[in-house]
Coordinates of N, CA and C in Angstrom, one line a residue:
X1 N 0.8 -1.2 0.0 CA 0.0 0.0 0.0 C 0.9 1.2 0.0
X2 N 0.4 2.2 -0.7 CA 1.2 3.5 -0.8 C 0.5 4.5 0.1
X3 N 1.4 5.2 0.9 CA 0.8 6.2 1.8 C 0.6 7.5 1.2
X4 N -0.5 8.2 1.6 CA -0.7 9.5 1.1 C -1.2 10.4 2.3
X5 N -0.6 11.6 2.5 CA -1.0 12.4 3.6 C -2.0 13.5 3.2
X6 N -2.9 13.7 4.0 CA -3.9 14.8 3.8 C -3.9 15.6 5.1
X7 N -3.6 16.8 5.0 CA -3.6 17.7 6.2 C -4.8 18.7 6.1
X8 N -5.5 18.9 7.2 CA -6.6 19.8 7.3 C -6.1 21.0 8.2
X9 N -6.0 22.1 7.6 CA -5.6 23.3 8.4 C -6.7 24.3 8.5
X10 N -6.8 25.1 9.5 CA -7.8 26.1 9.6 C -7.4 27.2 8.6
X11 N -6.1 27.6 8.6 CA -5.6 28.6 7.7 C -4.5 27.9 6.9
X12 N -4.6 27.8 5.6 CA -3.5 27.3 4.8 C -3.3 28.1 3.6
X13 N -2.1 27.9 3.0 CA -1.8 28.6 1.8 C -1.8 27.7 0.5
X14 N -2.4 26.5 0.7 CA -2.5 25.6 -0.5 C -3.7 25.9 -1.3
X15 N -3.6 26.0 -2.6 CA -4.7 26.3 -3.4 C -5.7 25.1 -3.4
X16 N -7.0 25.4 -3.4 CA -8.0 24.3 -3.4 C -7.9 23.4 -4.6
X17 N -7.4 23.9 -5.7 CA -7.3 23.1 -6.9 C -6.3 22.0 -6.7
X18 N -5.3 22.2 -5.8 CA -4.3 21.2 -5.6 C -4.8 20.1 -4.6
X19 N -5.8 20.4 -3.8 CA -6.3 19.5 -2.8 C -7.3 18.5 -3.4
X20 N -7.3 17.3 -2.9 CA -8.3 16.3 -3.2 C -9.3 16.2 -2.1
X21 N -10.5 16.5 -2.4 CA -11.6 16.4 -1.4 C -12.1 14.9 -1.3
X22 N -11.9 14.3 -0.1 CA -12.3 12.9 0.0 C -13.7 12.9 0.6
X23 N -14.4 11.8 0.2 CA -15.8 11.5 0.7 C -15.7 10.2 1.4
X24 N -16.3 10.1 2.6 CA -16.3 8.8 3.3 C -17.8 8.3 3.1
X25 N -17.9 7.2 2.4 CA -19.2 6.6 2.2 C -19.5 5.3 2.9
X26 N -20.7 5.1 3.3 CA -21.1 3.8 3.9 C -21.2 2.8 2.8
X27 N -21.4 1.5 3.2 CA -21.6 0.5 2.2 C -22.8 0.7 1.3
X28 N -23.8 1.5 1.8 CA -25.0 1.8 1.0 C -24.8 3.0 0.2
X29 N -23.7 3.7 0.3 CA -23.4 4.9 -0.6 C -23.8 6.2 0.1
X30 N -24.2 6.1 1.4 CA -24.6 7.4 2.1 C -23.3 8.0 2.6
X31 N -23.2 9.3 2.5 CA -22.0 10.0 3.0 C -22.0 10.2 4.5
X32 N -20.9 9.9 5.1 CA -20.8 10.0 6.6 C -20.7 11.4 7.0
X33 N -21.2 11.8 8.1 CA -21.3 13.3 8.5 C -20.1 13.8 9.2
X34 N -18.9 13.7 8.6 CA -17.7 14.2 9.2 C -17.7 15.7 9.5
X35 N -18.2 16.5 8.5 CA -18.2 17.9 8.7 C -19.1 18.3 9.9
X36 N -20.3 17.7 10.0 CA -21.2 18.0 11.1 C -20.6 17.7 12.4
X37 N -19.9 16.5 12.5 CA -19.3 16.1 13.8 C -18.1 17.1 14.1
X38 N -17.4 17.5 13.1 CA -16.2 18.4 13.4 C -16.7 19.8 13.9
X39 N -17.8 20.3 13.3 CA -18.4 21.6 13.7 C -18.9 21.5 15.2
X40 N -19.5 20.4 15.5 CA -19.9 20.2 16.9 C -18.7 20.0 17.9
X41 N -17.6 19.4 17.4 CA -16.4 19.3 18.2 C -15.8 20.7 18.4
X42 N -15.8 21.5 17.4 CA -15.3 22.9 17.6 C -16.1 23.7 18.6
X43 N -17.5 23.5 18.6 CA -18.3 24.1 19.6 C -18.0 23.7 21.0
X44 N -17.8 22.4 21.1 CA -17.4 21.8 22.5 C -16.0 22.4 22.9
X45 N -15.1 22.5 22.0 CA -13.8 23.0 22.3 C -13.9 24.5 22.8
X46 N -14.8 25.3 22.2 CA -15.0 26.6 22.6 C -15.6 26.7 24.1
X47 N -16.4 25.7 24.4 CA -17.0 25.6 25.7 C -15.9 25.3 26.8
X48 N -15.0 24.4 26.4 CA -13.9 24.1 27.3 C -12.9 25.3 27.4
X49 N -12.8 26.1 26.4 CA -11.9 27.2 26.4 C -12.5 28.3 27.4
X50 N -13.8 28.5 27.3 CA -14.5 29.4 28.2 C -14.3 29.0 29.7
X51 N -14.3 27.6 29.9 CA -14.1 27.1 31.3 C -12.7 27.1 31.7
X52 N -11.8 27.4 30.8 CA -10.3 27.4 31.1 C -9.8 26.0 31.3
X53 N -10.4 25.0 30.7 CA -9.9 23.6 30.7 C -8.9 23.3 29.6
X54 N -7.8 22.6 30.0 CA -6.7 22.4 29.1 C -7.1 21.4 28.0
X55 N -8.2 20.7 28.2 CA -8.7 19.7 27.1 C -9.1 20.5 25.8
X56 N -9.2 21.8 26.0 CA -9.6 22.6 24.8 C -8.7 22.4 23.6
X57 N -7.3 22.3 23.9 CA -6.4 22.2 22.8 C -6.5 20.8 22.1
X58 N -6.7 19.8 22.9 CA -6.9 18.4 22.3 C -8.1 18.4 21.5
X59 N -9.2 18.9 22.0 CA -10.5 18.8 21.3 C -10.5 19.7 20.1
X60 N -9.9 20.9 20.1 CA -9.9 21.8 19.0 C -9.2 21.1 17.8
X61 N -8.1 20.4 18.1 CA -7.3 19.8 17.0 C -7.8 18.4 16.7
X62 N -8.8 17.9 17.3 CA -9.3 16.5 17.0 C -9.7 16.3 15.5
X63 N -9.0 15.4 14.9 CA -9.3 15.0 13.5 C -8.8 16.0 12.5
X64 N -7.8 16.9 12.9 CA -7.3 17.9 12.0 C -6.2 17.3 11.1
X65 N -5.7 16.1 11.5 CA -4.6 15.5 10.7 C -5.1 14.0 10.4
X66 N -5.2 13.7 9.1 CA -5.6 12.4 8.7 C -4.6 11.8 7.8
X67 N -4.2 10.6 8.0 CA -3.2 9.9 7.1 C -3.9 8.7 6.5
X68 N -3.8 8.6 5.2 CA -4.4 7.5 4.5 C -3.4 6.6 3.8
X69 N -3.8 5.4 3.6 CA -3.0 4.4 2.8 C -3.9 4.2 1.5
X70 N -3.2 4.2 0.4 CA -3.9 4.0 -0.9 C -3.5 2.6 -1.4
X71 N -4.5 1.8 -1.7 CA -4.2 0.5 -2.3 C -3.8 0.7 -3.7
X72 N -2.6 0.1 -4.1 CA -2.0 0.3 -5.4 C -2.9 -0.1 -6.5
X73 N -3.5 -1.3 -6.4 CA -4.3 -1.8 -7.5 C -5.7 -1.2 -7.6
X74 N -6.4 -1.1 -6.5 CA -7.8 -0.6 -6.5 C -7.9 0.9 -6.4
X75 N -6.9 1.6 -5.8 CA -6.9 3.0 -5.6 C -7.7 3.4 -4.3
X76 N -8.3 2.4 -3.6 CA -9.1 2.6 -2.5 C -8.2 3.2 -1.3
X77 N -8.7 4.2 -0.6 CA -8.0 4.8 0.5 C -8.6 4.3 1.8
X78 N -7.7 4.1 2.7 CA -8.1 3.6 4.1 C -7.4 4.5 5.1
X79 N -8.1 4.9 6.1 CA -7.5 5.7 7.2 C -6.5 4.9 7.9
X80 N -5.3 5.5 8.0 CA -4.1 4.8 8.6 C -3.7 5.4 9.9
X81 N -3.9 6.7 10.1 CA -3.5 7.4 11.3 C -4.2 8.7 11.4
X82 N -4.4 9.2 12.6 CA -5.1 10.5 12.8 C -4.8 11.0 14.2
X83 N -5.1 12.2 14.5 CA -4.9 12.8 15.8 C -6.3 13.0 16.5
X84 N -7.0 11.9 16.9 CA -8.2 12.1 17.6 C -7.9 12.3 19.0
X85 N -8.8 13.2 19.7 CA -8.5 13.6 21.1 C -8.8 12.5 22.1
X86 N -9.8 11.6 21.8 CA -10.3 10.6 22.7 C -10.9 11.1 24.0
X87 N -11.4 12.3 24.0 CA -12.2 12.9 25.1 C -13.6 12.3 25.0
X88 N -14.1 11.9 26.2 CA -15.4 11.2 26.2 C -16.5 12.0 25.6
X89 N -16.5 13.3 25.8 CA -17.7 14.1 25.4 C -17.5 14.6 23.9
X90 N -16.4 14.4 23.3 CA -16.1 14.9 22.0 C -17.0 14.2 21.0
X91 N -17.8 15.0 20.2 CA -18.8 14.4 19.3 C -18.1 13.5 18.2
X92 N -16.9 14.0 17.7 CA -16.2 13.2 16.7 C -15.8 11.8 17.3
X93 N -15.2 11.8 18.5 CA -14.7 10.6 19.0 C -15.8 9.7 19.5
X94 N -16.9 10.3 20.0 CA -18.0 9.5 20.5 C -18.7 8.8 19.3
X95 N -18.7 9.5 18.2 CA -19.3 8.9 16.9 C -18.4 7.8 16.4
X96 N -17.1 8.0 16.4 CA -16.2 7.0 15.9 C -16.3 5.7 16.9
X97 N -16.3 6.0 18.2 CA -16.4 4.9 19.2 C -17.7 4.1 18.9
X98 N -18.8 4.8 18.7 CA -20.1 4.1 18.5 C -20.0 3.2 17.2
X99 N -19.3 3.7 16.1 CA -19.2 2.9 14.9 C -18.3 1.7 15.2
X100 N -17.3 1.9 16.0 CA -16.4 0.7 16.3 C -17.2 -0.3 17.1
X101 N -17.9 0.1 18.1 CA -18.7 -0.9 18.9 C -19.7 -1.6 18.1
X102 N -20.4 -0.8 17.2 CA -21.4 -1.4 16.3 C -20.8 -2.5 15.5
X103 N -19.6 -2.2 14.9 CA -18.9 -3.1 14.1 C -18.5 -4.4 14.8
X104 N -18.0 -4.2 16.0 CA -17.6 -5.4 16.9 C -18.8 -6.2 17.3
X105 N -19.9 -5.6 17.6 CA -21.2 -6.3 18.0 C -21.7 -7.0 16.8
X106 N -21.6 -6.4 15.6 CA -22.1 -7.1 14.4 C -21.3 -8.4 14.1
X107 N -20.0 -8.3 14.3 CA -19.2 -9.5 14.1 C -19.5 -10.6 15.1
X108 N -19.7 -10.2 16.3 CA -20.1 -11.2 17.3 C -21.4 -11.9 16.9
X109 N -22.4 -11.1 16.5 CA -23.7 -11.6 16.1 C -23.6 -12.6 14.9
X110 N -22.8 -12.2 13.9 CA -22.6 -13.0 12.8 C -22.0 -14.4 13.2
X111 N -21.0 -14.3 14.0 CA -20.3 -15.5 14.5 C -21.2 -16.4 15.3
X112 N -22.1 -15.8 16.1 CA -23.0 -16.6 16.9 C -24.0 -17.3 16.0
X113 N -24.4 -16.6 14.9 CA -25.4 -17.3 14.0 C -24.7 -18.4 13.2
X114 N -23.4 -18.3 13.0 CA -22.7 -19.3 12.2 C -22.7 -20.6 13.0
X115 N -22.4 -20.5 14.3 CA -22.1 -21.7 15.2 C -23.4 -22.4 15.6
X116 N -24.4 -21.7 16.0 CA -25.6 -22.3 16.6 C -26.8 -21.6 16.1
X117 N -28.0 -22.1 16.4 CA -29.2 -21.5 16.0 C -29.7 -20.6 17.1
X118 N -29.1 -19.5 17.2 CA -29.5 -18.5 18.2 C -30.5 -17.5 17.6
X119 N -31.3 -16.9 18.5 CA -32.1 -15.7 18.1 C -31.7 -14.6 19.0
X120 N -32.0 -13.4 18.5 CA -31.7 -12.2 19.3 C -32.9 -11.5 19.8
X121 N -32.8 -11.0 21.0 CA -33.8 -10.3 21.7 C -33.3 -9.0 22.1
X122 N -33.9 -7.9 21.7 CA -33.4 -6.5 22.1 C -34.3 -6.0 23.2
X123 N -33.7 -5.7 24.3 CA -34.5 -5.2 25.5 C -34.0 -3.9 25.8
X124 N -34.9 -2.9 26.0 CA -34.6 -1.6 26.4 C -35.3 -1.3 27.7
X125 N -34.5 -0.9 28.7 CA -35.0 -0.6 30.0 C -34.9 0.9 30.2
X126 N -36.0 1.6 30.5 CA -35.9 3.1 30.7 C -36.5 3.5 32.0
X127 N -36.1 4.7 32.5 CA -36.7 5.2 33.7 C -36.9 6.7 33.6
X128 N -37.7 7.2 34.5 CA -37.9 8.7 34.5 C -36.7 9.5 34.8
X129 N -36.7 10.8 34.4 CA -35.6 11.6 34.6 C -35.3 11.9 36.1
X130 N -34.0 12.2 36.3 CA -33.6 12.5 37.7 C -32.7 13.8 37.6
X131 N -32.5 14.4 38.7 CA -31.6 15.6 38.7 C -30.1 15.1 38.5
X132 N -29.3 16.0 38.1 CA -27.9 15.6 37.8 C -27.2 15.0 39.0
X133 N -27.4 15.5 40.2 CA -26.7 15.0 41.4 C -27.2 13.5 41.7
X134 N -28.4 13.1 41.2 CA -28.9 11.8 41.5 C -28.6 10.8 40.4
X135 N -28.0 11.3 39.3 CA -27.7 10.4 38.1 C -26.9 9.2 38.4
X136 N -25.8 9.4 39.2 CA -24.9 8.3 39.5 C -25.6 7.2 40.3
X137 N -26.4 7.6 41.3 CA -27.2 6.6 42.1 C -28.2 5.9 41.2
X138 N -28.9 6.6 40.3 CA -29.9 6.0 39.4 C -29.2 5.0 38.5
X139 N -28.0 5.3 37.9 CA -27.3 4.4 37.1 C -26.9 3.1 37.9
X140 N -26.4 3.3 39.1 CA -26.1 2.2 40.0 C -27.3 1.3 40.2
X141 N -28.5 1.9 40.4 CA -29.7 1.1 40.6 C -30.1 0.3 39.4
X142 N -29.9 0.9 38.2 CA -30.2 0.2 36.9 C -29.3 -1.0 36.8
X143 N -28.0 -0.8 37.0 CA -27.0 -1.9 36.9 C -27.3 -3.0 37.9
X144 N -27.7 -2.6 39.2 CA -28.0 -3.6 40.2 C -29.2 -4.4 39.8
X145 N -30.3 -3.7 39.3 CA -31.5 -4.4 38.9 C -31.2 -5.4 37.7
X146 N -30.4 -5.0 36.8 CA -30.1 -5.8 35.7 C -29.3 -7.1 36.1
X147 N -28.3 -6.8 37.0 CA -27.5 -8.0 37.5 C -28.4 -8.9 38.3
X148 N -29.4 -8.4 39.1 CA -30.3 -9.2 39.8 C -31.1 -10.1 38.9
X149 N -31.6 -9.4 37.8 CA -32.4 -10.1 36.8 C -31.6 -11.2 36.2
X150 N -30.3 -11.0 35.9 CA -29.5 -11.9 35.2 C -29.1 -13.2 36.0
X151 N -29.4 -13.1 37.3 CA -29.1 -14.2 38.2 C -30.3 -15.1 38.4
X152 N -31.4 -14.7 37.9 CA -32.6 -15.6 38.0 C -32.5 -16.8 37.2
X153 N -33.1 -17.9 37.6 CA -32.9 -19.2 37.0 C -33.4 -19.2 35.6
X154 N -34.6 -18.6 35.3 CA -35.1 -18.6 33.9 C -34.1 -17.9 33.0
X155 N -33.5 -16.8 33.5 CA -32.6 -16.0 32.7 C -31.4 -16.9 32.3
X156 N -30.8 -17.5 33.3 CA -29.6 -18.4 33.1 C -29.9 -19.5 32.2
X157 N -31.1 -20.1 32.3 CA -31.4 -21.3 31.4 C -31.6 -20.8 30.0
X158 N -32.1 -19.7 29.8 CA -32.6 -19.2 28.4 C -31.5 -18.4 27.7
X159 N -30.8 -17.6 28.4 CA -29.9 -16.6 27.8 C -28.5 -17.1 27.7
X160 N -27.9 -17.0 26.5 CA -26.5 -17.5 26.3 C -25.5 -16.4 26.6
X161 N -25.9 -15.2 26.3 CA -25.0 -14.0 26.5 C -25.7 -12.7 26.1
X162 N -25.0 -11.6 26.4 CA -25.6 -10.3 26.1 C -24.5 -9.3 25.9
X163 N -24.9 -8.2 25.2 CA -24.1 -7.0 25.1 C -24.9 -5.9 25.8
X164 N -24.3 -5.2 26.8 CA -25.1 -4.2 27.5 C -24.4 -2.8 27.3
X165 N -25.2 -1.8 27.0 CA -24.7 -0.5 26.8 C -25.6 0.5 27.5
X166 N -25.1 1.5 28.0 CA -25.8 2.6 28.8 C -25.9 3.8 27.9
X167 N -27.1 4.4 27.8 CA -27.3 5.6 27.1 C -28.0 6.6 28.0
X168 N -27.4 7.8 28.1 CA -28.1 8.8 28.9 C -28.4 9.9 27.9
X169 N -29.7 10.3 27.9 CA -30.1 11.4 27.0 C -30.7 12.5 27.9
X170 N -30.7 13.7 27.3 CA -31.2 14.9 28.1 C -32.1 15.7 27.2
X171 N -33.2 16.0 27.7 CA -34.2 16.9 27.0 C -33.9 18.3 27.4
X172 N -33.5 19.2 26.4 CA -33.2 20.6 26.7 C -34.5 21.4 26.8
X173 N -35.6 20.9 26.3 CA -36.9 21.7 26.3 C -37.5 21.6 27.7
X174 N -37.4 22.7 28.5 CA -37.9 22.6 29.9 C -39.5 22.5 29.9
X175 N -40.2 22.9 28.8 CA -41.6 22.9 28.9 C -42.2 21.5 28.4
X176 N -41.3 20.6 27.9 CA -41.7 19.3 27.4 C -42.0 18.4 28.6
X177 N -43.0 17.5 28.4 CA -43.3 16.4 29.3 C -42.4 15.2 29.2
X178 N -41.6 15.2 28.1 CA -40.7 14.0 27.9 C -39.7 13.9 29.0
X179 N -39.3 12.7 29.3 CA -38.4 12.4 30.3 C -37.0 12.2 29.8
X180 N -36.0 12.5 30.6 CA -34.6 12.1 30.2 C -34.6 10.5 30.4
X181 N -33.9 9.9 29.5 CA -34.0 8.4 29.6 C -32.6 7.8 29.9
X182 N -32.6 6.8 30.6 CA -31.3 6.0 31.0 C -31.6 4.6 30.5
X183 N -30.9 4.2 29.5 CA -31.3 2.9 28.9 C -30.2 1.9 29.0
X184 N -30.5 0.7 29.3 CA -29.6 -0.4 29.2 C -30.1 -1.3 28.0
X185 N -29.4 -1.5 27.0 CA -29.8 -2.3 25.8 C -29.0 -3.5 25.8
X186 N -29.4 -4.6 26.5 CA -28.7 -5.8 26.3 C -29.1 -6.5 25.0
X187 N -28.1 -7.0 24.4 CA -28.3 -7.8 23.1 C -28.2 -9.2 23.6
X188 N -29.4 -9.8 23.6 CA -29.5 -11.2 24.3 C -29.5 -12.3 23.3
X189 N -28.7 -13.3 23.4 CA -28.8 -14.4 22.5 C -29.7 -15.4 23.2
X190 N -30.8 -15.6 22.6 CA -31.9 -16.5 23.1 C -31.7 -17.9 22.5
X191 N -31.3 -18.9 23.2 CA -31.1 -20.2 22.6 C -32.3 -21.1 22.6
X192 N -33.5 -20.7 23.2 CA -34.7 -21.4 23.1 C -35.7 -20.6 22.3
X193 N -36.8 -21.2 21.8 CA -37.8 -20.5 21.0 C -38.9 -20.0 21.9
X194 N -38.9 -20.2 23.2 CA -40.0 -19.7 24.0 C -39.8 -18.2 24.4
X195 N -40.9 -17.6 24.7 CA -40.9 -16.2 25.1 C -40.5 -16.1 26.6
X196 N -39.7 -15.1 26.9 CA -39.2 -15.0 28.3 C -40.2 -14.2 29.0
X197 N -40.4 -14.5 30.3 CA -41.3 -13.8 31.2 C -40.7 -13.8 32.5
X198 N -40.4 -12.6 33.0 CA -39.7 -12.4 34.3 C -40.6 -12.0 35.4
X199 N -41.9 -12.0 35.2 CA -42.9 -11.6 36.2 C -43.1 -12.7 37.3

């Protein structure tokens, strides 16, 4: 593979005619929202700057340098290196992390289907919103409840394994009746054909 460097600078003296604009497409041909994520990352960096946090520098430069490898025969380019900040709240890094986890979970699901006749059950557990200072306790309660459920006999007999993820969402509209949600989405491999009932 032949390496090719692409630099993204806020201010540069390279003429646009000399630059190759790359598009990152999904397998279905849809363009991935790099620009949208980068703009949100810059907004976050400005917030860190106002707070005087040193993470500002890392977040501001997140994804500003991308190194690609080009396949000699096909001409296909693949991301080889980059300077991502890896800050948990960074929109760019969060998006890339979610793509990575999705890819890994998909591989596990495909492998599970190859080996045995499993089915998948998607379970979403939600609860009403709480104040910020109570969030940690609420999350602990959710994990405790899920662990307690997973120790039940019917669960152990029926479920082969699961993938658990936590999602915290926040509703910015104060007049809305919608709740903030805290979700645990276990991806459960169901080895029997019967319906589960934990009541």
